[in-house]
GROMACS .gro file of C-alpha atoms in nm:
model
  371
    1UNK     CA    1  -6.041  -2.685   4.439
    2UNK     CA    2  -5.894  -2.681   4.770
    3UNK     CA    3  -6.022  -2.915   5.072
    4UNK     CA    4  -6.158  -2.592   5.245
    5UNK     CA    5  -6.356  -2.461   4.995
    6UNK     CA    6  -6.518  -2.812   4.926
    7UNK     CA    7  -6.597  -2.838   5.295
    8UNK     CA    8  -6.764  -2.511   5.288
    9UNK     CA    9  -7.018  -2.623   5.025
   10UNK     CA   10  -7.341  -2.752   5.164
   11UNK     CA   11  -7.414  -3.114   5.129
   12UNK     CA   12  -7.737  -3.042   4.955
   13UNK     CA   13  -7.549  -2.833   4.699
   14UNK     CA   14  -7.298  -3.102   4.635
   15UNK     CA   15  -7.567  -3.367   4.598
   16UNK     CA   16  -7.746  -3.147   4.327
   17UNK     CA   17  -7.423  -3.105   4.132
   18UNK     CA   18  -7.362  -3.487   4.131
   19UNK     CA   19  -7.724  -3.568   4.011
   20UNK     CA   20  -7.763  -3.626   3.652
   21UNK     CA   21  -7.902  -3.312   3.470
   22UNK     CA   22  -8.201  -3.453   3.285
   23UNK     CA   23  -8.198  -3.654   2.960
   24UNK     CA   24  -7.898  -3.697   2.735
   25UNK     CA   25  -7.838  -3.844   2.399
   26UNK     CA   26  -7.547  -4.063   2.328
   27UNK     CA   27  -7.380  -4.085   1.984
   28UNK     CA   28  -7.124  -4.329   1.891
   29UNK     CA   29  -6.862  -4.368   1.623
   30UNK     CA   30  -6.764  -4.731   1.590
   31UNK     CA   31  -6.433  -4.886   1.476
   32UNK     CA   32  -6.300  -5.243   1.512
   33UNK     CA   33  -6.081  -5.189   1.824
   34UNK     CA   34  -6.243  -4.878   1.966
   35UNK     CA   35  -6.562  -4.668   1.977
   36UNK     CA   36  -6.560  -4.288   2.021
   37UNK     CA   37  -6.876  -4.159   2.222
   38UNK     CA   38  -7.023  -3.827   2.264
   39UNK     CA   39  -7.308  -3.700   2.501
   40UNK     CA   40  -7.528  -3.434   2.396
   41UNK     CA   41  -7.793  -3.254   2.606
   42UNK     CA   42  -8.149  -3.217   2.450
   43UNK     CA   43  -8.071  -2.875   2.338
   44UNK     CA   44  -7.756  -3.008   2.129
   45UNK     CA   45  -7.472  -2.879   2.359
   46UNK     CA   46  -7.180  -3.126   2.372
   47UNK     CA   47  -7.133  -3.240   2.739
   48UNK     CA   48  -6.856  -3.455   2.687
   49UNK     CA   49  -6.674  -3.702   2.453
   50UNK     CA   50  -6.461  -4.015   2.514
   51UNK     CA   51  -6.277  -4.328   2.353
   52UNK     CA   52  -6.372  -4.684   2.487
   53UNK     CA   53  -6.223  -5.017   2.371
   54UNK     CA   54  -6.464  -5.246   2.189
   55UNK     CA   55  -6.496  -5.494   2.456
   56UNK     CA   56  -6.748  -5.621   2.706
   57UNK     CA   57  -6.587  -5.400   2.976
   58UNK     CA   58  -6.548  -5.095   2.733
   59UNK     CA   59  -6.914  -5.112   2.665
   60UNK     CA   60  -6.991  -5.119   3.024
   61UNK     CA   61  -6.757  -4.834   3.103
   62UNK     CA   62  -6.897  -4.636   2.811
   63UNK     CA   63  -7.261  -4.668   2.947
   64UNK     CA   64  -7.154  -4.590   3.293
   65UNK     CA   65  -6.951  -4.275   3.190
   66UNK     CA   66  -7.266  -4.155   2.993
   67UNK     CA   67  -7.521  -4.205   3.260
   68UNK     CA   68  -7.305  -3.991   3.490
   69UNK     CA   69  -7.393  -3.689   3.262
   70UNK     CA   70  -7.774  -3.770   3.248
   71UNK     CA   71  -8.032  -4.043   3.185
   72UNK     CA   72  -7.946  -4.213   2.867
   73UNK     CA   73  -8.256  -4.344   2.698
   74UNK     CA   74  -8.177  -4.278   2.311
   75UNK     CA   75  -7.834  -4.346   2.140
   76UNK     CA   76  -7.739  -4.322   1.779
   77UNK     CA   77  -7.484  -4.575   1.662
   78UNK     CA   78  -7.290  -4.590   1.332
   79UNK     CA   79  -7.275  -4.926   1.179
   80UNK     CA   80  -7.526  -5.130   1.393
   81UNK     CA   81  -7.478  -5.426   1.161
   82UNK     CA   82  -7.115  -5.427   1.161
   83UNK     CA   83  -6.860  -5.281   1.407
   84UNK     CA   84  -7.136  -5.156   1.618
   85UNK     CA   85  -7.338  -5.476   1.631
   86UNK     CA   86  -7.223  -5.592   1.980
   87UNK     CA   87  -7.235  -5.255   2.138
   88UNK     CA   88  -7.619  -5.215   2.007
   89UNK     CA   89  -7.704  -5.533   2.155
   90UNK     CA   90  -7.562  -5.420   2.489
   91UNK     CA   91  -7.717  -5.094   2.495
   92UNK     CA   92  -8.064  -5.252   2.411
   93UNK     CA   93  -8.029  -5.499   2.678
   94UNK     CA   94  -7.956  -5.206   2.933
   95UNK     CA   95  -8.313  -5.046   2.812
   96UNK     CA   96  -8.163  -4.789   2.564
   97UNK     CA   97  -8.345  -4.739   2.239
   98UNK     CA   98  -8.070  -4.758   1.968
   99UNK     CA   99  -8.090  -4.582   1.641
  100UNK     CA  100  -7.902  -4.692   1.328
  101UNK     CA  101  -7.696  -4.398   1.182
  102UNK     CA  102  -7.587  -4.456   0.819
  103UNK     CA  103  -7.515  -4.110   0.647
  104UNK     CA  104  -7.366  -3.811   0.798
  105UNK     CA  105  -7.453  -3.459   0.685
  106UNK     CA  106  -7.215  -3.399   0.381
  107UNK     CA  107  -7.260  -3.030   0.391
  108UNK     CA  108  -7.158  -3.021   0.781
  109UNK     CA  109  -6.868  -3.250   0.712
  110UNK     CA  110  -6.744  -2.997   0.440
  111UNK     CA  111  -6.794  -2.730   0.660
  112UNK     CA  112  -6.668  -2.880   0.989
  113UNK     CA  113  -6.419  -3.134   0.886
  114UNK     CA  114  -6.415  -3.515   0.966
  115UNK     CA  115  -6.294  -3.678   1.284
  116UNK     CA  116  -6.422  -3.958   1.514
  117UNK     CA  117  -6.547  -3.701   1.806
  118UNK     CA  118  -6.726  -3.500   1.532
  119UNK     CA  119  -6.891  -3.823   1.363
  120UNK     CA  120  -7.004  -3.931   1.724
  121UNK     CA  121  -7.165  -3.587   1.802
  122UNK     CA  122  -7.336  -3.589   1.467
  123UNK     CA  123  -7.474  -3.937   1.547
  124UNK     CA  124  -7.643  -3.785   1.834
  125UNK     CA  125  -7.763  -3.488   1.652
  126UNK     CA  126  -7.913  -3.731   1.411
  127UNK     CA  127  -8.122  -3.866   1.692
  128UNK     CA  128  -8.204  -3.534   1.840
  129UNK     CA  129  -8.317  -3.382   1.489
  130UNK     CA  130  -8.541  -3.713   1.410
  131UNK     CA  131  -8.305  -3.795   1.086
  132UNK     CA  132  -8.216  -4.127   1.239
  133UNK     CA  133  -8.539  -4.298   1.264
  134UNK     CA  134  -8.438  -4.663   1.192
  135UNK     CA  135  -8.410  -4.871   1.506
  136UNK     CA  136  -8.128  -5.110   1.542
  137UNK     CA  137  -8.214  -5.494   1.517
  138UNK     CA  138  -8.145  -5.692   1.830
  139UNK     CA  139  -7.967  -5.992   1.650
  140UNK     CA  140  -8.018  -6.227   1.952
  141UNK     CA  141  -8.284  -6.442   1.823
  142UNK     CA  142  -8.360  -6.707   1.542
  143UNK     CA  143  -8.337  -6.445   1.267
  144UNK     CA  144  -7.987  -6.391   1.360
  145UNK     CA  145  -7.926  -6.781   1.344
  146UNK     CA  146  -8.083  -6.757   1.001
  147UNK     CA  147  -7.862  -6.481   0.901
  148UNK     CA  148  -7.557  -6.681   0.997
  149UNK     CA  149  -7.675  -6.987   0.811
  150UNK     CA  150  -7.765  -6.792   0.498
  151UNK     CA  151  -7.426  -6.649   0.490
  152UNK     CA  152  -7.276  -7.005   0.509
  153UNK     CA  153  -7.510  -7.094   0.210
  154UNK     CA  154  -7.416  -6.796   0.007
  155UNK     CA  155  -7.047  -6.865   0.022
  156UNK     CA  156  -7.083  -7.238  -0.041
  157UNK     CA  157  -7.297  -7.183  -0.342
  158UNK     CA  158  -7.034  -6.932  -0.478
  159UNK     CA  159  -6.751  -7.171  -0.434
  160UNK     CA  160  -6.958  -7.454  -0.609
  161UNK     CA  161  -7.024  -7.250  -0.901
  162UNK     CA  162  -6.673  -7.159  -0.917
  163UNK     CA  163  -6.580  -7.529  -0.895
  164UNK     CA  164  -6.808  -7.626  -1.154
  165UNK     CA  165  -6.678  -7.356  -1.406
  166UNK     CA  166  -6.339  -7.466  -1.327
  167UNK     CA  167  -6.434  -7.839  -1.390
  168UNK     CA  168  -6.568  -7.748  -1.734
  169UNK     CA  169  -6.290  -7.497  -1.833
  170UNK     CA  170  -6.037  -7.797  -1.764
  171UNK     CA  171  -6.235  -8.014  -2.014
  172UNK     CA  172  -6.226  -7.766  -2.272
  173UNK     CA  173  -5.849  -7.811  -2.297
  174UNK     CA  174  -5.831  -8.170  -2.203
  175UNK     CA  175  -5.701  -8.448  -2.422
  176UNK     CA  176  -5.945  -8.527  -2.713
  177UNK     CA  177  -5.981  -8.881  -2.596
  178UNK     CA  178  -6.084  -8.792  -2.264
  179UNK     CA  179  -6.319  -8.493  -2.372
  180UNK     CA  180  -6.499  -8.735  -2.587
  181UNK     CA  181  -6.532  -8.985  -2.323
  182UNK     CA  182  -6.716  -8.729  -2.086
  183UNK     CA  183  -6.897  -8.555  -2.380
  184UNK     CA  184  -7.302  -8.543  -2.358
  185UNK     CA  185  -7.314  -8.620  -1.993
  186UNK     CA  186  -7.542  -8.419  -1.763
  187UNK     CA  187  -7.370  -8.245  -1.450
  188UNK     CA  188  -7.479  -8.505  -1.210
  189UNK     CA  189  -7.358  -8.813  -1.406
  190UNK     CA  190  -7.035  -8.596  -1.532
  191UNK     CA  191  -6.921  -8.513  -1.161
  192UNK     CA  192  -6.990  -8.886  -1.065
  193UNK     CA  193  -6.757  -9.023  -1.320
  194UNK     CA  194  -6.498  -8.752  -1.244
  195UNK     CA  195  -6.503  -8.824  -0.902
  196UNK     CA  196  -6.378  -9.161  -0.967
  197UNK     CA  197  -6.068  -9.040  -1.116
  198UNK     CA  198  -5.883  -8.986  -0.796
  199UNK     CA  199  -5.940  -9.341  -0.681
  200UNK     CA  200  -5.695  -9.453  -0.967
  201UNK     CA  201  -5.431  -9.205  -0.911
  202UNK     CA  202  -5.208  -9.445  -0.716
  203UNK     CA  203  -5.230  -9.682  -1.006
  204UNK     CA  204  -5.085  -9.480  -1.272
  205UNK     CA  205  -5.081  -9.662  -1.608
  206UNK     CA  206  -4.741  -9.738  -1.747
  207UNK     CA  207  -4.660  -9.524  -2.041
  208UNK     CA  208  -4.954  -9.277  -1.959
  209UNK     CA  209  -4.887  -8.923  -2.059
  210UNK     CA  210  -4.833  -8.694  -1.734
  211UNK     CA  211  -5.083  -8.424  -1.877
  212UNK     CA  212  -5.347  -8.661  -1.925
  213UNK     CA  213  -5.308  -8.808  -1.573
  214UNK     CA  214  -5.265  -8.447  -1.423
  215UNK     CA  215  -5.598  -8.351  -1.611
  216UNK     CA  216  -5.783  -8.666  -1.486
  217UNK     CA  217  -5.675  -8.607  -1.126
  218UNK     CA  218  -5.763  -8.241  -1.155
  219UNK     CA  219  -6.102  -8.334  -1.256
  220UNK     CA  220  -6.136  -8.578  -0.976
  221UNK     CA  221  -6.048  -8.336  -0.711
  222UNK     CA  222  -6.289  -8.069  -0.855
  223UNK     CA  223  -6.552  -8.332  -0.865
  224UNK     CA  224  -6.494  -8.418  -0.517
  225UNK     CA  225  -6.516  -8.057  -0.411
  226UNK     CA  226  -6.827  -8.007  -0.577
  227UNK     CA  227  -6.969  -8.297  -0.414
  228UNK     CA  228  -6.868  -8.179  -0.062
  229UNK     CA  229  -7.018  -7.834  -0.127
  230UNK     CA  230  -7.343  -7.968  -0.239
  231UNK     CA  231  -7.368  -8.160   0.084
  232UNK     CA  232  -7.289  -7.871   0.264
  233UNK     CA  233  -7.542  -7.658   0.110
  234UNK     CA  234  -7.807  -7.926   0.151
  235UNK     CA  235  -7.735  -7.944   0.512
  236UNK     CA  236  -7.776  -7.563   0.564
  237UNK     CA  237  -8.096  -7.582   0.359
  238UNK     CA  238  -8.240  -7.831   0.581
  239UNK     CA  239  -8.144  -7.621   0.893
  240UNK     CA  240  -8.303  -7.308   0.744
  241UNK     CA  241  -8.609  -7.503   0.660
  242UNK     CA  242  -8.650  -7.621   1.006
  243UNK     CA  243  -8.581  -7.294   1.150
  244UNK     CA  244  -8.870  -7.129   0.955
  245UNK     CA  245  -9.112  -7.411   1.022
  246UNK     CA  246  -9.042  -7.353   1.398
  247UNK     CA  247  -9.045  -6.979   1.387
  248UNK     CA  248  -9.269  -6.868   1.116
  249UNK     CA  249  -9.452  -7.137   0.991
  250UNK     CA  250  -9.731  -6.912   0.856
  251UNK     CA  251  -9.498  -6.776   0.588
  252UNK     CA  252  -9.489  -7.111   0.413
  253UNK     CA  253  -9.866  -7.127   0.384
  254UNK     CA  254  -9.860  -6.837   0.158
  255UNK     CA  255  -9.851  -6.890  -0.218
  256UNK     CA  256  -9.524  -6.822  -0.368
  257UNK     CA  257  -9.301  -6.846  -0.027
  258UNK     CA  258  -9.071  -7.116   0.013
  259UNK     CA  259  -8.802  -7.178   0.294
  260UNK     CA  260  -8.542  -6.949   0.097
  261UNK     CA  261  -8.765  -6.660   0.054
  262UNK     CA  262  -8.915  -6.679   0.394
  263UNK     CA  263  -8.563  -6.664   0.537
  264UNK     CA  264  -8.462  -6.359   0.344
  265UNK     CA  265  -8.778  -6.166   0.442
  266UNK     CA  266  -8.720  -6.251   0.815
  267UNK     CA  267  -8.366  -6.122   0.793
  268UNK     CA  268  -8.499  -5.783   0.675
  269UNK     CA  269  -8.724  -5.779   0.961
  270UNK     CA  270  -8.503  -5.885   1.225
  271UNK     CA  271  -8.559  -6.036   1.558
  272UNK     CA  272  -8.740  -5.720   1.694
  273UNK     CA  273  -9.032  -5.652   1.427
  274UNK     CA  274  -9.175  -5.409   1.662
  275UNK     CA  275  -8.909  -5.151   1.521
  276UNK     CA  276  -9.138  -5.137   1.218
  277UNK     CA  277  -9.395  -4.888   1.271
  278UNK     CA  278  -9.616  -4.965   0.956
  279UNK     CA  279  -9.662  -5.183   0.673
  280UNK     CA  280  -9.580  -4.866   0.495
  281UNK     CA  281  -9.251  -4.871   0.679
  282UNK     CA  282  -9.174  -5.228   0.575
  283UNK     CA  283  -9.269  -5.161   0.199
  284UNK     CA  284  -8.997  -4.867   0.212
  285UNK     CA  285  -8.765  -5.116   0.381
  286UNK     CA  286  -8.795  -5.359   0.079
  287UNK     CA  287  -8.790  -5.084  -0.161
  288UNK     CA  288  -9.153  -5.121  -0.294
  289UNK     CA  289  -9.299  -4.807  -0.168
  290UNK     CA  290  -9.391  -4.541  -0.431
  291UNK     CA  291  -9.223  -4.206  -0.435
  292UNK     CA  292  -9.383  -3.875  -0.559
  293UNK     CA  293  -9.214  -3.729  -0.884
  294UNK     CA  294  -9.483  -3.487  -0.969
  295UNK     CA  295  -9.402  -3.158  -1.093
  296UNK     CA  296  -9.649  -2.898  -1.264
  297UNK     CA  297  -9.952  -3.063  -1.438
  298UNK     CA  298  -9.771  -3.406  -1.433
  299UNK     CA  299  -9.866  -3.633  -1.153
  300UNK     CA  300  -9.613  -3.917  -1.137
  301UNK     CA  301  -9.463  -4.163  -0.901
  302UNK     CA  302  -9.169  -4.379  -0.945
  303UNK     CA  303  -9.077  -4.694  -0.743
  304UNK     CA  304  -8.849  -4.648  -0.443
  305UNK     CA  305  -8.499  -4.756  -0.544
  306UNK     CA  306  -8.367  -4.780  -0.196
  307UNK     CA  307  -8.419  -5.045   0.067
  308UNK     CA  308  -8.307  -5.392   0.118
  309UNK     CA  309  -8.254  -5.521  -0.238
  310UNK     CA  310  -8.244  -5.900  -0.124
  311UNK     CA  311  -8.588  -5.849   0.043
  312UNK     CA  312  -8.700  -5.653  -0.306
  313UNK     CA  313  -8.601  -5.971  -0.490
  314UNK     CA  314  -8.775  -6.206  -0.262
  315UNK     CA  315  -9.088  -6.014  -0.327
  316UNK     CA  316  -9.011  -6.012  -0.692
  317UNK     CA  317  -9.015  -6.384  -0.698
  318UNK     CA  318  -9.313  -6.397  -0.486
  319UNK     CA  319  -9.488  -6.218  -0.734
  320UNK     CA  320  -9.369  -6.396  -1.047
  321UNK     CA  321  -9.446  -6.725  -0.877
  322UNK     CA  322  -9.792  -6.636  -0.845
  323UNK     CA  323  -9.854  -6.489  -1.191
  324UNK     CA  324  -9.773  -6.844  -1.298
  325UNK     CA  325  -9.979  -7.057  -1.044
  326UNK     CA  326 -10.228  -6.849  -0.858
  327UNK     CA  327 -10.561  -6.779  -1.020
  328UNK     CA  328 -10.633  -6.484  -0.804
  329UNK     CA  329 -10.323  -6.289  -0.924
  330UNK     CA  330 -10.378  -6.384  -1.280
  331UNK     CA  331 -10.738  -6.237  -1.275
  332UNK     CA  332 -10.590  -5.918  -1.116
  333UNK     CA  333 -10.334  -5.907  -1.382
  334UNK     CA  334 -10.580  -5.937  -1.660
  335UNK     CA  335 -10.821  -5.687  -1.504
  336UNK     CA  336 -10.530  -5.428  -1.485
  337UNK     CA  337 -10.417  -5.483  -1.842
  338UNK     CA  338 -10.769  -5.402  -1.958
  339UNK     CA  339 -10.740  -5.092  -1.772
  340UNK     CA  340 -10.439  -4.980  -1.971
  341UNK     CA  341 -10.169  -5.053  -1.717
  342UNK     CA  342  -9.842  -5.172  -1.819
  343UNK     CA  343  -9.688  -5.510  -1.688
  344UNK     CA  344  -9.410  -5.334  -1.519
  345UNK     CA  345  -9.670  -5.120  -1.333
  346UNK     CA  346  -9.872  -5.410  -1.234
  347UNK     CA  347  -9.583  -5.609  -1.083
  348UNK     CA  348  -9.491  -5.297  -0.883
  349UNK     CA  349  -9.854  -5.327  -0.741
  350UNK     CA  350  -9.840  -5.667  -0.669
  351UNK     CA  351  -9.513  -5.630  -0.497
  352UNK     CA  352  -9.648  -5.381  -0.272
  353UNK     CA  353  -9.968  -5.604  -0.203
  354UNK     CA  354  -9.710  -5.890  -0.115
  355UNK     CA  355  -9.532  -5.664   0.116
  356UNK     CA  356  -9.840  -5.584   0.314
  357UNK     CA  357  -9.922  -5.949   0.351
  358UNK     CA  358  -9.563  -6.043   0.465
  359UNK     CA  359  -9.570  -5.757   0.724
  360UNK     CA  360  -9.894  -5.858   0.890
  361UNK     CA  361  -9.764  -6.221   0.901
  362UNK     CA  362  -9.444  -6.138   1.084
  363UNK     CA  363  -9.534  -5.829   1.284
  364UNK     CA  364  -9.625  -6.036   1.581
  365UNK     CA  365  -9.359  -6.313   1.572
  366UNK     CA  366  -9.220  -6.418   1.903
  367UNK     CA  367  -8.873  -6.571   1.945
  368UNK     CA  368  -8.868  -6.922   1.833
  369UNK     CA  369  -8.662  -7.220   1.971
  370UNK     CA  370  -8.292  -7.188   1.872
  371UNK     CA  371  -8.107  -7.451   1.665
   0.00000   0.00000   0.00000
């Protein structure tokens, strides 16, 4: 447009053109190094698409660019727990409601193909249509700390299990004299004795067989590794226990819930429990909500097979602990057995009740002290 044409436009008209045209919805397809964003109007019209680096400056530029097109109050982001985690936290801090977009419409993908701009547009349309209803976790409080510690513990437990299996596999093929020397020992005593083998590796006996000596050194190294990993696991468990005691001590007062189970459930809820609308939504998140399967004359419900399987396993542990030690749960079990219910059906009901109890305990949690 020429300068003369621009100067002939009234100032009020130019201001109106620059003013954002109402609310818009942001959709983002996230990747490791860059994010592709699309802005849609509330009627579904694509206003613009753009690509931004996955950096602090890139997040700032993305939101600034989107706000030039309208008021951004809602955003659909792919992978809010992985590549989109940092962007989600930034948008939440700027007052934007972020919804997690997991699955794209497969029928639409077959018709229109697949590209990053199309994925970003579909993320925004998921928010507009109401398909994307799961609010993103903030990931900026004690629960995120617990998530990091839980990850550390899981990897240490896996590595320790591998080291134990390797040590016992070495013993199977070891020299018969050495194998008989260590036979019949419990794990703690076995690891303690094997750890002493490395202390003598600098004083090799004259005439000792090289294979026997290598076996003893291998057992010693593995035993030391097991001890170091066990110490690391104990340290992380102590940190997790302190975090739960500071952040959600009421969970530890419930029969069947220990620090590890409490941490698992807190990670499922996240640092912003207000994103869960009801205890039914929490039950669905844990995979313990009933799903209708009725047809014709048959009235039937099956258990939800979705949700967070770690949280489902935590509720399972709570129920079976209560069946062993809680008189109230035992009375309920006996009463339902007399009514003709199977053990599986009773356990499903008890898991649903446990989810309801946990939800009301964690719903009003506030951010606690950081470790």
